[in-house]
């Protein structure tokens, strides 16, 4: 098959994807969805015992969603012939993405300076657990470990419950997205300078950045964030409340929202109650206010209150299970999913790219490839003939 064209925005660019697990593939998926020619470079089966970490099946939903719109080339980078072949590919590439421990690329001879010597325009994006240097640089970095070290687990959950991990891979996913942003910036700067550069981020720094207002309040105001359950730490009423048939989230903080909320619930007397007169007062008296709100909400359904509050301009929404998310009419309208057929014939469903470009949108055009599915094709594009490819296979290089 020819290269996959999922979009036009990044169609001029070729990306060599050395990444595994989640952070790196998340980064590269964004490039692939917008049309970059992405070649997933994988070791031949049996070369790396950790290659399929967390991968039950290449046809599983997680692997497919992370690696759609990519081609696959097998290449043994533990052999000098494999490294030489990789550098040959680098000559015509724009971006290399890797998420190994920092010393691995240097040991293999494909660190930034080595790649730059081959192609001065190359952008190398590195994602690590803790950064490219420093006392923890050589530690392996896993999402849950980083959630703990980055502060997220200390603010997730209910008071006194003890640390709780978030229900998704916040550190991995955010590091991948920050890396993609760095790549875009480096490619844009290259238009001016003509030079590539080394872009690197880490799960730890990304997780700290995702702490956002919680970390900023501590650094500037000395406010130590704590577990608040489903309540917002610095606003009220803003959180989860029970209705007659389930739960809903509301965001009635701020003077305007608070007034509209009280008027919609026909509880204007709350506006005159000194306990609820200001944001600070409502936070201080959160328990009493929440009890009064839930007394009202208990009289009708979640849907009733969601509709009533949104009509009044007060943010409110139901709490969905994952299946309910994809049944929601707005989610359907947004085309939040798309399908593609894997090489086995299985139809896979993907989460579409949440960033929309009106003129050059991204898309899902192809399911994740089989391991090495495009090896011969990519090597022929690099100028190798069939005899050379057979020789590489006999040597175990591809």
PDB file of C-alpha atoms in Angstrom, residues 203-387:
ATOM      1  CA  UNK A 203       6.057  12.305  32.684  1.00  0.00           C
ATOM      2  CA  UNK A 204       7.018  14.001  35.960  1.00  0.00           C
ATOM      3  CA  UNK A 205       7.159  17.524  34.553  1.00  0.00           C
ATOM      4  CA  UNK A 206       3.977  16.959  32.543  1.00  0.00           C
ATOM      5  CA  UNK A 207       2.143  15.707  35.645  1.00  0.00           C
ATOM      6  CA  UNK A 208       3.295  18.718  37.658  1.00  0.00           C
ATOM      7  CA  UNK A 209       2.103  21.003  34.855  1.00  0.00           C
ATOM      8  CA  UNK A 210      -1.272  19.248  34.900  1.00  0.00           C
ATOM      9  CA  UNK A 211      -1.599  20.090  38.593  1.00  0.00           C
ATOM     10  CA  UNK A 212      -2.124  23.632  37.287  1.00  0.00           C
ATOM     11  CA  UNK A 213      -4.221  25.727  39.706  1.00  0.00           C
ATOM     12  CA  UNK A 214      -3.609  23.326  42.592  1.00  0.00           C
ATOM     13  CA  UNK A 215       0.157  23.743  42.300  1.00  0.00           C
ATOM     14  CA  UNK A 216      -0.059  27.472  41.502  1.00  0.00           C
ATOM     15  CA  UNK A 217      -2.154  28.159  44.619  1.00  0.00           C
ATOM     16  CA  UNK A 218       0.481  26.426  46.750  1.00  0.00           C
ATOM     17  CA  UNK A 219       3.473  28.106  45.103  1.00  0.00           C
ATOM     18  CA  UNK A 220       2.024  31.608  45.287  1.00  0.00           C
ATOM     19  CA  UNK A 221      -0.489  31.561  48.133  1.00  0.00           C
ATOM     20  CA  UNK A 222       0.859  28.823  50.376  1.00  0.00           C
ATOM     21  CA  UNK A 223      -2.417  26.877  50.111  1.00  0.00           C
ATOM     22  CA  UNK A 224      -1.613  23.167  50.417  1.00  0.00           C
ATOM     23  CA  UNK A 225      -4.056  21.183  48.230  1.00  0.00           C
ATOM     24  CA  UNK A 226      -5.891  18.331  49.941  1.00  0.00           C
ATOM     25  CA  UNK A 227      -8.471  15.725  48.998  1.00  0.00           C
ATOM     26  CA  UNK A 228     -11.916  17.270  48.519  1.00  0.00           C
ATOM     27  CA  UNK A 229     -13.823  14.343  47.069  1.00  0.00           C
ATOM     28  CA  UNK A 230     -16.276  15.618  44.458  1.00  0.00           C
ATOM     29  CA  UNK A 231     -16.227  19.197  45.719  1.00  0.00           C
ATOM     30  CA  UNK A 232     -14.193  21.873  43.996  1.00  0.00           C
ATOM     31  CA  UNK A 233     -11.431  23.006  46.372  1.00  0.00           C
ATOM     32  CA  UNK A 234     -11.959  26.732  45.839  1.00  0.00           C
ATOM     33  CA  UNK A 235     -15.553  27.184  44.665  1.00  0.00           C
ATOM     34  CA  UNK A 236     -19.075  26.402  45.900  1.00  0.00           C
ATOM     35  CA  UNK A 237     -21.593  25.191  44.982  1.00  0.00           C
ATOM     36  CA  UNK A 238     -19.558  23.289  42.428  1.00  0.00           C
ATOM     37  CA  UNK A 239     -19.461  19.529  42.475  1.00  0.00           C
ATOM     38  CA  UNK A 240     -21.549  16.360  42.593  1.00  0.00           C
ATOM     39  CA  UNK A 241     -25.092  16.276  43.964  1.00  0.00           C
ATOM     40  CA  UNK A 242     -27.751  13.574  44.263  1.00  0.00           C
ATOM     41  CA  UNK A 243     -31.116  13.831  42.523  1.00  0.00           C
ATOM     42  CA  UNK A 244     -34.044  11.418  42.830  1.00  0.00           C
ATOM     43  CA  UNK A 245     -32.611   8.915  40.339  1.00  0.00           C
ATOM     44  CA  UNK A 246     -28.876   9.515  40.320  1.00  0.00           C
ATOM     45  CA  UNK A 247     -26.174  12.181  40.400  1.00  0.00           C
ATOM     46  CA  UNK A 248     -25.418  15.356  38.516  1.00  0.00           C
ATOM     47  CA  UNK A 249     -22.551  17.820  38.498  1.00  0.00           C
ATOM     48  CA  UNK A 250     -23.214  21.532  38.769  1.00  0.00           C
ATOM     49  CA  UNK A 251     -21.048  24.635  38.508  1.00  0.00           C
ATOM     50  CA  UNK A 252     -22.885  27.457  40.264  1.00  0.00           C
ATOM     51  CA  UNK A 253     -19.849  29.302  41.631  1.00  0.00           C
ATOM     52  CA  UNK A 254     -19.416  33.035  41.069  1.00  0.00           C
ATOM     53  CA  UNK A 255     -21.944  35.778  41.706  1.00  0.00           C
ATOM     54  CA  UNK A 256     -23.806  35.539  38.402  1.00  0.00           C
ATOM     55  CA  UNK A 257     -24.084  31.754  38.355  1.00  0.00           C
ATOM     56  CA  UNK A 258     -25.097  31.707  42.005  1.00  0.00           C
ATOM     57  CA  UNK A 259     -27.948  34.164  41.404  1.00  0.00           C
ATOM     58  CA  UNK A 260     -29.217  32.292  38.355  1.00  0.00           C
ATOM     59  CA  UNK A 261     -28.985  29.019  40.280  1.00  0.00           C
ATOM     60  CA  UNK A 262     -31.060  30.323  43.186  1.00  0.00           C
ATOM     61  CA  UNK A 263     -33.651  31.833  40.869  1.00  0.00           C
ATOM     62  CA  UNK A 264     -33.945  28.633  38.794  1.00  0.00           C
ATOM     63  CA  UNK A 265     -34.519  26.574  41.963  1.00  0.00           C
ATOM     64  CA  UNK A 266     -36.946  29.168  43.339  1.00  0.00           C
ATOM     65  CA  UNK A 267     -34.718  29.615  46.350  1.00  0.00           C
ATOM     66  CA  UNK A 268     -34.002  33.344  46.208  1.00  0.00           C
ATOM     67  CA  UNK A 269     -33.988  33.367  50.010  1.00  0.00           C
ATOM     68  CA  UNK A 270     -30.502  31.851  49.761  1.00  0.00           C
ATOM     69  CA  UNK A 271     -29.332  35.110  48.202  1.00  0.00           C
ATOM     70  CA  UNK A 272     -30.173  36.936  51.421  1.00  0.00           C
ATOM     71  CA  UNK A 273     -28.598  34.311  53.694  1.00  0.00           C
ATOM     72  CA  UNK A 274     -25.312  35.654  55.113  1.00  0.00           C
ATOM     73  CA  UNK A 275     -23.898  32.123  55.186  1.00  0.00           C
ATOM     74  CA  UNK A 276     -24.074  32.055  51.383  1.00  0.00           C
ATOM     75  CA  UNK A 277     -23.542  35.717  50.532  1.00  0.00           C
ATOM     76  CA  UNK A 278     -20.044  35.354  49.020  1.00  0.00           C
ATOM     77  CA  UNK A 279     -17.932  32.658  47.416  1.00  0.00           C
ATOM     78  CA  UNK A 280     -15.817  32.471  50.572  1.00  0.00           C
ATOM     79  CA  UNK A 281     -18.907  32.173  52.755  1.00  0.00           C
ATOM     80  CA  UNK A 282     -20.361  29.422  50.591  1.00  0.00           C
ATOM     81  CA  UNK A 283     -17.089  27.500  50.828  1.00  0.00           C
ATOM     82  CA  UNK A 284     -16.991  27.919  54.619  1.00  0.00           C
ATOM     83  CA  UNK A 285     -20.603  26.701  54.874  1.00  0.00           C
ATOM     84  CA  UNK A 286     -20.390  24.127  52.091  1.00  0.00           C
ATOM     85  CA  UNK A 287     -21.892  21.255  54.140  1.00  0.00           C
ATOM     86  CA  UNK A 288     -24.999  23.207  55.123  1.00  0.00           C
ATOM     87  CA  UNK A 289     -25.492  24.538  51.596  1.00  0.00           C
ATOM     88  CA  UNK A 290     -25.010  21.110  50.004  1.00  0.00           C
ATOM     89  CA  UNK A 291     -27.610  19.615  52.337  1.00  0.00           C
ATOM     90  CA  UNK A 292     -30.138  22.269  51.316  1.00  0.00           C
ATOM     91  CA  UNK A 293     -29.383  21.801  47.618  1.00  0.00           C
ATOM     92  CA  UNK A 294     -29.754  18.025  47.795  1.00  0.00           C
ATOM     93  CA  UNK A 295     -33.069  18.429  49.608  1.00  0.00           C
ATOM     94  CA  UNK A 296     -34.307  20.313  46.546  1.00  0.00           C
ATOM     95  CA  UNK A 297     -32.691  17.987  44.012  1.00  0.00           C
ATOM     96  CA  UNK A 298     -34.238  14.927  45.669  1.00  0.00           C
ATOM     97  CA  UNK A 299     -37.641  16.039  44.413  1.00  0.00           C
ATOM     98  CA  UNK A 300     -36.912  15.429  40.711  1.00  0.00           C
ATOM     99  CA  UNK A 301     -34.733  13.523  38.280  1.00  0.00           C
ATOM    100  CA  UNK A 302     -31.248  14.228  37.034  1.00  0.00           C
ATOM    101  CA  UNK A 303     -32.590  15.055  33.572  1.00  0.00           C
ATOM    102  CA  UNK A 304     -35.093  17.540  35.019  1.00  0.00           C
ATOM    103  CA  UNK A 305     -32.394  19.470  36.877  1.00  0.00           C
ATOM    104  CA  UNK A 306     -29.875  19.318  34.044  1.00  0.00           C
ATOM    105  CA  UNK A 307     -32.420  20.755  31.618  1.00  0.00           C
ATOM    106  CA  UNK A 308     -33.666  23.390  34.081  1.00  0.00           C
ATOM    107  CA  UNK A 309     -30.221  24.632  35.067  1.00  0.00           C
ATOM    108  CA  UNK A 310     -28.844  24.747  31.539  1.00  0.00           C
ATOM    109  CA  UNK A 311     -31.857  26.746  30.400  1.00  0.00           C
ATOM    110  CA  UNK A 312     -31.025  29.181  33.202  1.00  0.00           C
ATOM    111  CA  UNK A 313     -27.386  29.388  32.054  1.00  0.00           C
ATOM    112  CA  UNK A 314     -25.988  27.387  34.970  1.00  0.00           C
ATOM    113  CA  UNK A 315     -23.510  24.627  33.988  1.00  0.00           C
ATOM    114  CA  UNK A 316     -24.901  21.190  34.840  1.00  0.00           C
ATOM    115  CA  UNK A 317     -24.566  17.680  33.474  1.00  0.00           C
ATOM    116  CA  UNK A 318     -25.257  14.034  34.286  1.00  0.00           C
ATOM    117  CA  UNK A 319     -22.631  11.538  35.418  1.00  0.00           C
ATOM    118  CA  UNK A 320     -22.273   8.955  32.666  1.00  0.00           C
ATOM    119  CA  UNK A 321     -20.838   5.483  32.514  1.00  0.00           C
ATOM    120  CA  UNK A 322     -18.520   5.004  29.540  1.00  0.00           C
ATOM    121  CA  UNK A 323     -21.268   3.329  27.429  1.00  0.00           C
ATOM    122  CA  UNK A 324     -23.594   6.251  28.174  1.00  0.00           C
ATOM    123  CA  UNK A 325     -20.938   8.721  27.002  1.00  0.00           C
ATOM    124  CA  UNK A 326     -21.091   7.332  23.480  1.00  0.00           C
ATOM    125  CA  UNK A 327     -24.903   7.328  23.443  1.00  0.00           C
ATOM    126  CA  UNK A 328     -25.118  11.043  24.201  1.00  0.00           C
ATOM    127  CA  UNK A 329     -26.564  13.034  21.255  1.00  0.00           C
ATOM    128  CA  UNK A 330     -23.895  15.740  21.446  1.00  0.00           C
ATOM    129  CA  UNK A 331     -21.115  13.141  21.440  1.00  0.00           C
ATOM    130  CA  UNK A 332     -22.705  11.499  18.400  1.00  0.00           C
ATOM    131  CA  UNK A 333     -23.035  14.886  16.713  1.00  0.00           C
ATOM    132  CA  UNK A 334     -19.330  15.585  17.266  1.00  0.00           C
ATOM    133  CA  UNK A 335     -18.391  12.324  15.511  1.00  0.00           C
ATOM    134  CA  UNK A 336     -16.232  11.395  18.476  1.00  0.00           C
ATOM    135  CA  UNK A 337     -15.681   7.895  17.059  1.00  0.00           C
ATOM    136  CA  UNK A 338     -14.686   6.477  13.697  1.00  0.00           C
ATOM    137  CA  UNK A 339     -14.082   3.006  12.323  1.00  0.00           C
ATOM    138  CA  UNK A 340     -11.412   1.307  10.228  1.00  0.00           C
ATOM    139  CA  UNK A 341     -10.819  -2.312   9.264  1.00  0.00           C
ATOM    140  CA  UNK A 342      -7.724  -4.149  10.529  1.00  0.00           C
ATOM    141  CA  UNK A 343      -5.741  -6.460   8.254  1.00  0.00           C
ATOM    142  CA  UNK A 344      -7.540  -9.441   9.808  1.00  0.00           C
ATOM    143  CA  UNK A 345     -10.869  -8.045   8.652  1.00  0.00           C
ATOM    144  CA  UNK A 346     -11.919  -6.967  12.143  1.00  0.00           C
ATOM    145  CA  UNK A 347     -13.683  -3.596  12.293  1.00  0.00           C
ATOM    146  CA  UNK A 348     -12.121  -1.412  14.998  1.00  0.00           C
ATOM    147  CA  UNK A 349     -13.663   1.691  16.529  1.00  0.00           C
ATOM    148  CA  UNK A 350     -11.445   4.657  17.397  1.00  0.00           C
ATOM    149  CA  UNK A 351     -11.709   7.901  19.358  1.00  0.00           C
ATOM    150  CA  UNK A 352     -11.318  10.665  16.824  1.00  0.00           C
ATOM    151  CA  UNK A 353      -8.929  13.592  17.100  1.00  0.00           C
ATOM    152  CA  UNK A 354     -10.487  16.234  19.405  1.00  0.00           C
ATOM    153  CA  UNK A 355      -8.629  19.075  17.653  1.00  0.00           C
ATOM    154  CA  UNK A 356     -10.573  20.214  14.588  1.00  0.00           C
ATOM    155  CA  UNK A 357      -8.976  22.047  11.680  1.00  0.00           C
ATOM    156  CA  UNK A 358     -11.706  23.403   9.423  1.00  0.00           C
ATOM    157  CA  UNK A 359      -9.714  23.430   6.182  1.00  0.00           C
ATOM    158  CA  UNK A 360      -7.273  20.537   6.690  1.00  0.00           C
ATOM    159  CA  UNK A 361      -8.844  18.223   9.259  1.00  0.00           C
ATOM    160  CA  UNK A 362      -7.321  15.028  10.563  1.00  0.00           C
ATOM    161  CA  UNK A 363      -9.045  11.680  10.228  1.00  0.00           C
ATOM    162  CA  UNK A 364      -8.829   7.958  10.911  1.00  0.00           C
ATOM    163  CA  UNK A 365      -7.903   6.202   7.680  1.00  0.00           C
ATOM    164  CA  UNK A 366      -6.236   2.979   8.762  1.00  0.00           C
ATOM    165  CA  UNK A 367      -6.201   0.575  11.675  1.00  0.00           C
ATOM    166  CA  UNK A 368      -2.949  -0.158  13.506  1.00  0.00           C
ATOM    167  CA  UNK A 369      -0.562  -2.232  11.391  1.00  0.00           C
ATOM    168  CA  UNK A 370       0.592  -5.773  11.925  1.00  0.00           C
ATOM    169  CA  UNK A 371       4.166  -5.986  13.192  1.00  0.00           C
ATOM    170  CA  UNK A 372       6.432  -5.372  10.208  1.00  0.00           C
ATOM    171  CA  UNK A 373       3.496  -5.174   7.804  1.00  0.00           C
ATOM    172  CA  UNK A 374       5.161  -2.484   5.707  1.00  0.00           C
ATOM    173  CA  UNK A 375       8.830  -3.461   6.084  1.00  0.00           C
ATOM    174  CA  UNK A 376       9.483  -4.294   2.437  1.00  0.00           C
ATOM    175  CA  UNK A 377       7.524  -1.269   1.241  1.00  0.00           C
ATOM    176  CA  UNK A 378       9.430   1.180   3.441  1.00  0.00           C
ATOM    177  CA  UNK A 379      12.808  -0.325   2.577  1.00  0.00           C
ATOM    178  CA  UNK A 380      12.068  -0.123  -1.139  1.00  0.00           C
ATOM    179  CA  UNK A 381      11.167   3.549  -0.653  1.00  0.00           C
ATOM    180  CA  UNK A 382      14.611   3.940   0.947  1.00  0.00           C
ATOM    181  CA  UNK A 383      16.233   2.553  -2.212  1.00  0.00           C
ATOM    182  CA  UNK A 384      16.874  -1.080  -1.239  1.00  0.00           C
ATOM    183  CA  UNK A 385      16.197  -3.802  -3.780  1.00  0.00           C
ATOM    184  CA  UNK A 386      14.651  -7.205  -3.128  1.00  0.00           C
ATOM    185  CA  UNK A 387      18.027  -8.931  -2.841  1.00  0.00           C
TER     186      UNK A 387
END
